[in-house]
CSV table of C-alpha atoms and ligand atoms in Angstrom, one decimal:
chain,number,residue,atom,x,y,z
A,70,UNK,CA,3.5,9.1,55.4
A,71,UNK,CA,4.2,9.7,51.5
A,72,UNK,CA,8.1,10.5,52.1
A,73,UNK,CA,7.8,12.1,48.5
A,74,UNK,CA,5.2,14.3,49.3
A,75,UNK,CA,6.2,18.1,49.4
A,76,UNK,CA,4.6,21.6,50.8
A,77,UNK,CA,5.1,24.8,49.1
A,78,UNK,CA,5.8,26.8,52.0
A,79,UNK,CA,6.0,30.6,52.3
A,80,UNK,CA,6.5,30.8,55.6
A,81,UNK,CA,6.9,28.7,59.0
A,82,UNK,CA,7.1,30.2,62.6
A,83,UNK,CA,8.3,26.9,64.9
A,84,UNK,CA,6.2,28.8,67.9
A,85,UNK,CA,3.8,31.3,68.3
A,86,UNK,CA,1.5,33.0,70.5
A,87,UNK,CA,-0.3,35.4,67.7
A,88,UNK,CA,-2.3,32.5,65.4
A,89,UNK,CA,-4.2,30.9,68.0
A,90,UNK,CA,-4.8,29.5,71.1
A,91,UNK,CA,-1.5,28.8,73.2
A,92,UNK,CA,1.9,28.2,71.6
A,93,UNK,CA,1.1,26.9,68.3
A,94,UNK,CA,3.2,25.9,65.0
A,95,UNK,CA,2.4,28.1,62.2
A,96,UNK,CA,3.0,27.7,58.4
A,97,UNK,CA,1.9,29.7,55.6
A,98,UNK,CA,1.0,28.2,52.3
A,99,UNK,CA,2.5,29.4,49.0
A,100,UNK,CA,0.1,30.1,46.8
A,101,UNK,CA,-3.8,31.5,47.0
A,102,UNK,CA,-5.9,31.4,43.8
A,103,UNK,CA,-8.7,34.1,45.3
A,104,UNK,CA,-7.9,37.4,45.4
A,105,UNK,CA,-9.8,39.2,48.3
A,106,UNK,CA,-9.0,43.2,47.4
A,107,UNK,CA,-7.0,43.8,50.6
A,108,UNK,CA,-5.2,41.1,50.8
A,109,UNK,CA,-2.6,41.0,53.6
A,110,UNK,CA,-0.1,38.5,52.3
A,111,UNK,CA,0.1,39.5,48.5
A,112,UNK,CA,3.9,37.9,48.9
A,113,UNK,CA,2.0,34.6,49.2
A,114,UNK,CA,-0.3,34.5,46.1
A,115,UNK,CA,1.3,33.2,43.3
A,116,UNK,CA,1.9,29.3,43.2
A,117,UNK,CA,5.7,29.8,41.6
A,118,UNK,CA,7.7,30.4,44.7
A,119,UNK,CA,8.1,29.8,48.2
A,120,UNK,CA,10.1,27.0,49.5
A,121,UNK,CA,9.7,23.8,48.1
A,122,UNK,CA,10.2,21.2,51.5
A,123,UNK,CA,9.0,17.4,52.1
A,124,UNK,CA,6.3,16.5,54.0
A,125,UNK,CA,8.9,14.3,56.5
A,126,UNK,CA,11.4,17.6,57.0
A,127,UNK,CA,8.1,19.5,58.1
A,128,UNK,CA,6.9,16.9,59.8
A,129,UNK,CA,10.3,16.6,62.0
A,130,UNK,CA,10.6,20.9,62.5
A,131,UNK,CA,7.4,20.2,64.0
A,132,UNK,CA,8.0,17.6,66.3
A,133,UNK,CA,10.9,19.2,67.4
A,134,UNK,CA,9.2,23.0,68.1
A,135,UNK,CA,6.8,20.5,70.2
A,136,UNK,CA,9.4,19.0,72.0
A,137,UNK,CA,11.2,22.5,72.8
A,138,UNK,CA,8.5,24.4,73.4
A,139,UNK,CA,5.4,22.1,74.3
A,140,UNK,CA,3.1,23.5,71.6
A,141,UNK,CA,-0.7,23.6,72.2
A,142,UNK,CA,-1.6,23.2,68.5
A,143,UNK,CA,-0.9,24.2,65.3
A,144,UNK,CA,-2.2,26.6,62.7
A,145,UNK,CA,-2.4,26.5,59.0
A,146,UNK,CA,-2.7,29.7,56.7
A,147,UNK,CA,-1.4,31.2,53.2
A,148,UNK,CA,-1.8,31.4,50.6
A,149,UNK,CA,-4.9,29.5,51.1
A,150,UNK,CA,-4.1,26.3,52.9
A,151,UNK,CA,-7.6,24.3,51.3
A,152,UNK,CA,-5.6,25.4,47.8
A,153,UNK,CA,-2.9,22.7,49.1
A,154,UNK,CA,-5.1,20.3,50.2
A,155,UNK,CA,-3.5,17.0,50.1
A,156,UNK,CA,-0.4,18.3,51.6
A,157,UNK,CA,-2.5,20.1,54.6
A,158,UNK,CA,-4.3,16.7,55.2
A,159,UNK,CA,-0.7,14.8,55.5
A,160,UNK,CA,0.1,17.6,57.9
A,161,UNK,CA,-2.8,17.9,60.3
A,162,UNK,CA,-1.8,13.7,60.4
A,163,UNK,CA,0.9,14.7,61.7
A,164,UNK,CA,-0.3,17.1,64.0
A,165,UNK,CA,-2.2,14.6,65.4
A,166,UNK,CA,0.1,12.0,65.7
A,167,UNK,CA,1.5,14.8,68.5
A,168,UNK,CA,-2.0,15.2,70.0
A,169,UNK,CA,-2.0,18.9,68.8
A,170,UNK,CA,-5.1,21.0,68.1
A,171,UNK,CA,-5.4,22.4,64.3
A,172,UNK,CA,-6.5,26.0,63.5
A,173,UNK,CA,-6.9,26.9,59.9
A,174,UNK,CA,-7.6,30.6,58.2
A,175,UNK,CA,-9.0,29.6,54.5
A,176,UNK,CA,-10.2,33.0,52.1
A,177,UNK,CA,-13.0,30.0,51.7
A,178,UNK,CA,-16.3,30.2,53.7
A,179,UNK,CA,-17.3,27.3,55.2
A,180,UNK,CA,-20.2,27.0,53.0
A,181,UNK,CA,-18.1,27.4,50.0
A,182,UNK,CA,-15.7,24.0,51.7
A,183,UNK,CA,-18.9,22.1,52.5
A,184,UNK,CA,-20.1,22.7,48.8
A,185,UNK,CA,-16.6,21.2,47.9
A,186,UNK,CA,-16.5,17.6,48.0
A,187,UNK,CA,-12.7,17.7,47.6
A,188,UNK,CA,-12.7,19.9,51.3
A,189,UNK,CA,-14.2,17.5,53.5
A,190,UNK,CA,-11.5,15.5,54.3
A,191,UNK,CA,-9.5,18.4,55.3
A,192,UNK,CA,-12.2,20.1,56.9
A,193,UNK,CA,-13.1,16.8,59.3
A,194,UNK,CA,-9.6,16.8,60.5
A,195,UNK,CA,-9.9,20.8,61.8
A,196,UNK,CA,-11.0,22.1,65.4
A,197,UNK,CA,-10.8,25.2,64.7
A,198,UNK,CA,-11.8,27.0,60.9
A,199,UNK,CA,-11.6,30.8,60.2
A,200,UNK,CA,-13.5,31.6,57.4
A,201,UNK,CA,-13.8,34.7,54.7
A,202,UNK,CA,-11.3,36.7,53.2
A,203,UNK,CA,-9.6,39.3,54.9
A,204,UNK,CA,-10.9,43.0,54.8
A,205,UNK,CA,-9.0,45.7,55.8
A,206,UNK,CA,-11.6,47.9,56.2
A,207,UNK,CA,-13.5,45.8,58.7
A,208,UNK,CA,-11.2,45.1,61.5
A,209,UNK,CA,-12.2,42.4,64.4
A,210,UNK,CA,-12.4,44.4,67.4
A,211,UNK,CA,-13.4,41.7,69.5
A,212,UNK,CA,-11.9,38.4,69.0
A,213,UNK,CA,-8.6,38.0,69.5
A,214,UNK,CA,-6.3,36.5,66.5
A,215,UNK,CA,-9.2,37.4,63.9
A,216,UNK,CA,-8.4,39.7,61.2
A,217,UNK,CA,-11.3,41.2,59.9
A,218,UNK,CA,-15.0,41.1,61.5
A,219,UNK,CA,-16.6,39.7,58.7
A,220,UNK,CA,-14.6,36.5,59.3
A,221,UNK,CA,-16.6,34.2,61.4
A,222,UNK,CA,-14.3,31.3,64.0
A,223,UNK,CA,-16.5,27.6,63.5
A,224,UNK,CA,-15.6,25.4,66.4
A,225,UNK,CA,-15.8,22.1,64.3
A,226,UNK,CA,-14.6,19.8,67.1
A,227,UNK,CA,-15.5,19.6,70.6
A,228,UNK,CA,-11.6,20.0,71.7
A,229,UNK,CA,-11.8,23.8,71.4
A,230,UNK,CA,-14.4,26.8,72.2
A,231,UNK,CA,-15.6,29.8,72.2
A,232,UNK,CA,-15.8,29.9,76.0
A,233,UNK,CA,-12.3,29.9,75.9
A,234,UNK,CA,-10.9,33.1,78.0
A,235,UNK,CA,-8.0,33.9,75.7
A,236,UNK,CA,-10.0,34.6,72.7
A,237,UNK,CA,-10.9,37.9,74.3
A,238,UNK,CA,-7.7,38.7,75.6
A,239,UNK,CA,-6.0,41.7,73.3
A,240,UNK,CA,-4.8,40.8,69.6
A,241,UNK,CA,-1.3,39.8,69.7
A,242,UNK,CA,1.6,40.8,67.0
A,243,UNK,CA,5.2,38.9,67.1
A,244,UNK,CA,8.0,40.6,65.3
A,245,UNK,CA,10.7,38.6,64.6
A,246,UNK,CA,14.5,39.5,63.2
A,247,UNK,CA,15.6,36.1,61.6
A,248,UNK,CA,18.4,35.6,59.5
A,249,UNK,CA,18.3,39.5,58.6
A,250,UNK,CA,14.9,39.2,57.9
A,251,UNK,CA,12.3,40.6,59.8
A,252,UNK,CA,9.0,39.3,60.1
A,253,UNK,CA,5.8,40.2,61.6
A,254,UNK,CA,2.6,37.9,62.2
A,255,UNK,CA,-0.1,38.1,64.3
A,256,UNK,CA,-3.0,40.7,63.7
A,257,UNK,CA,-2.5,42.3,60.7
A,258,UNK,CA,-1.1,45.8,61.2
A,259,UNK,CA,-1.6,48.8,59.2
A,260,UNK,CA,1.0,51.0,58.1
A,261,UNK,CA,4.0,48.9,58.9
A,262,UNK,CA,5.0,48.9,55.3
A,263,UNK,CA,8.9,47.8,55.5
A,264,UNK,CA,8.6,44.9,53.2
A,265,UNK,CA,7.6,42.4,56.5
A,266,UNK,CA,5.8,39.6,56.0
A,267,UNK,CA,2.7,39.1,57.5
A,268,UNK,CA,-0.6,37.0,57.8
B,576,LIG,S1,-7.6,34.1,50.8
B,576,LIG,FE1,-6.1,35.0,52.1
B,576,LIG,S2,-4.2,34.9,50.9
B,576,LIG,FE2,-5.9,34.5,49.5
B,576,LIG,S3,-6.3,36.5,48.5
B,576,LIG,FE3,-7.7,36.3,50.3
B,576,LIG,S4,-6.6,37.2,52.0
B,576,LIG,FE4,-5.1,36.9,50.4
């Protein structure tokens, strides 16, 4: 592992049941250079901020949420993880070091990555990809943990699929009051407008 190597993070949740199938370790990228018109994590856009953090002290919050909690997999977003790429591959290493699935959202349709030849590696390491920017307008009505129905869920490995019965169980939000600070992730929710951050 490049010890030196270091994630701009906006945001980690150790465990989760709202990004994904099972518990799952979530982080959120700082730092998105698209700007899809309803974006639901404006907080996250600009590459100046979040929390500067090594690869290795990642790395070890993640094995220990797996050791606590037995985590299923983990899930990427931002920001726009494929924006972070050689930090997201060292990551998803990790990940499966642990034998943990990997779920990414990317603003990025999958023919956009494949066009990309910078992508690839990140993209061959993925089960799961959501694709397409998020659109407030057109909520996903259908499949659970999916924002917005223009965003289509590519089963890129044969560990996960669509036959799955929890993708259409109903959509899941966690709320969250951490160190004063209250968070919300999961599907995004309209109207709750009290500075929360959000995917
Ligand atoms: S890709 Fe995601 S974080 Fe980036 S602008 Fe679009 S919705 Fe926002």
């Amino acid at each position: 592992m490049p010890s030196s190597l270091q994630l701009s993070v906006a945001q980690i949740v150790p465990v989760t049941e709202a990004e994904g199938p099972g518990r799952r370790f979530a982080l959120w990228f700082q730092g998105c250079p698209l700007r899809c018109p309803s974006c639901c994590n404006p907080e996250m856009l600009p590459f100046a901020g979040g929390t500067p953090m090594t690869l290795v002290a990642v790395a070890e919050l993640l094995r220990a949420a797996h050791v606590e909690h037995r985590l299923e997999g983990m899930t990427l977003l931002g920001g726009e993880p494929f924006a972070h790429v050689e930090a997201a591959i060292a990551l998803v290493d990790e990940a499966h070091r642990l034998n943990l699935s990997v779920m990414l959202f990317s603003g990025y349709t999958l023919e956009n990555l494949h066009a990309d030849p910078g992508a690839q590696p990140l993209l061959d390491r993925i089960d799961i990809l959501v694709d397409g920017p998020y659109l407030r307008d057109q909520p996903e009505k259908k499949l659970r943990w999916i924002g917005s129905a223009n965003q289509r869920v590519h089963f890129l490995s044969d560990r996960c699929s669509a036959d799955d019965p929890r993708w259409r169980l109903p959509n899941t939000v966690e709320i969250r009051l951490r160190d004063g600070v209250v968070t919300v992730n999961g599907f995004p929710v309209a109207g709750i407008g009290l500075g929360l951050r959000t995917r």
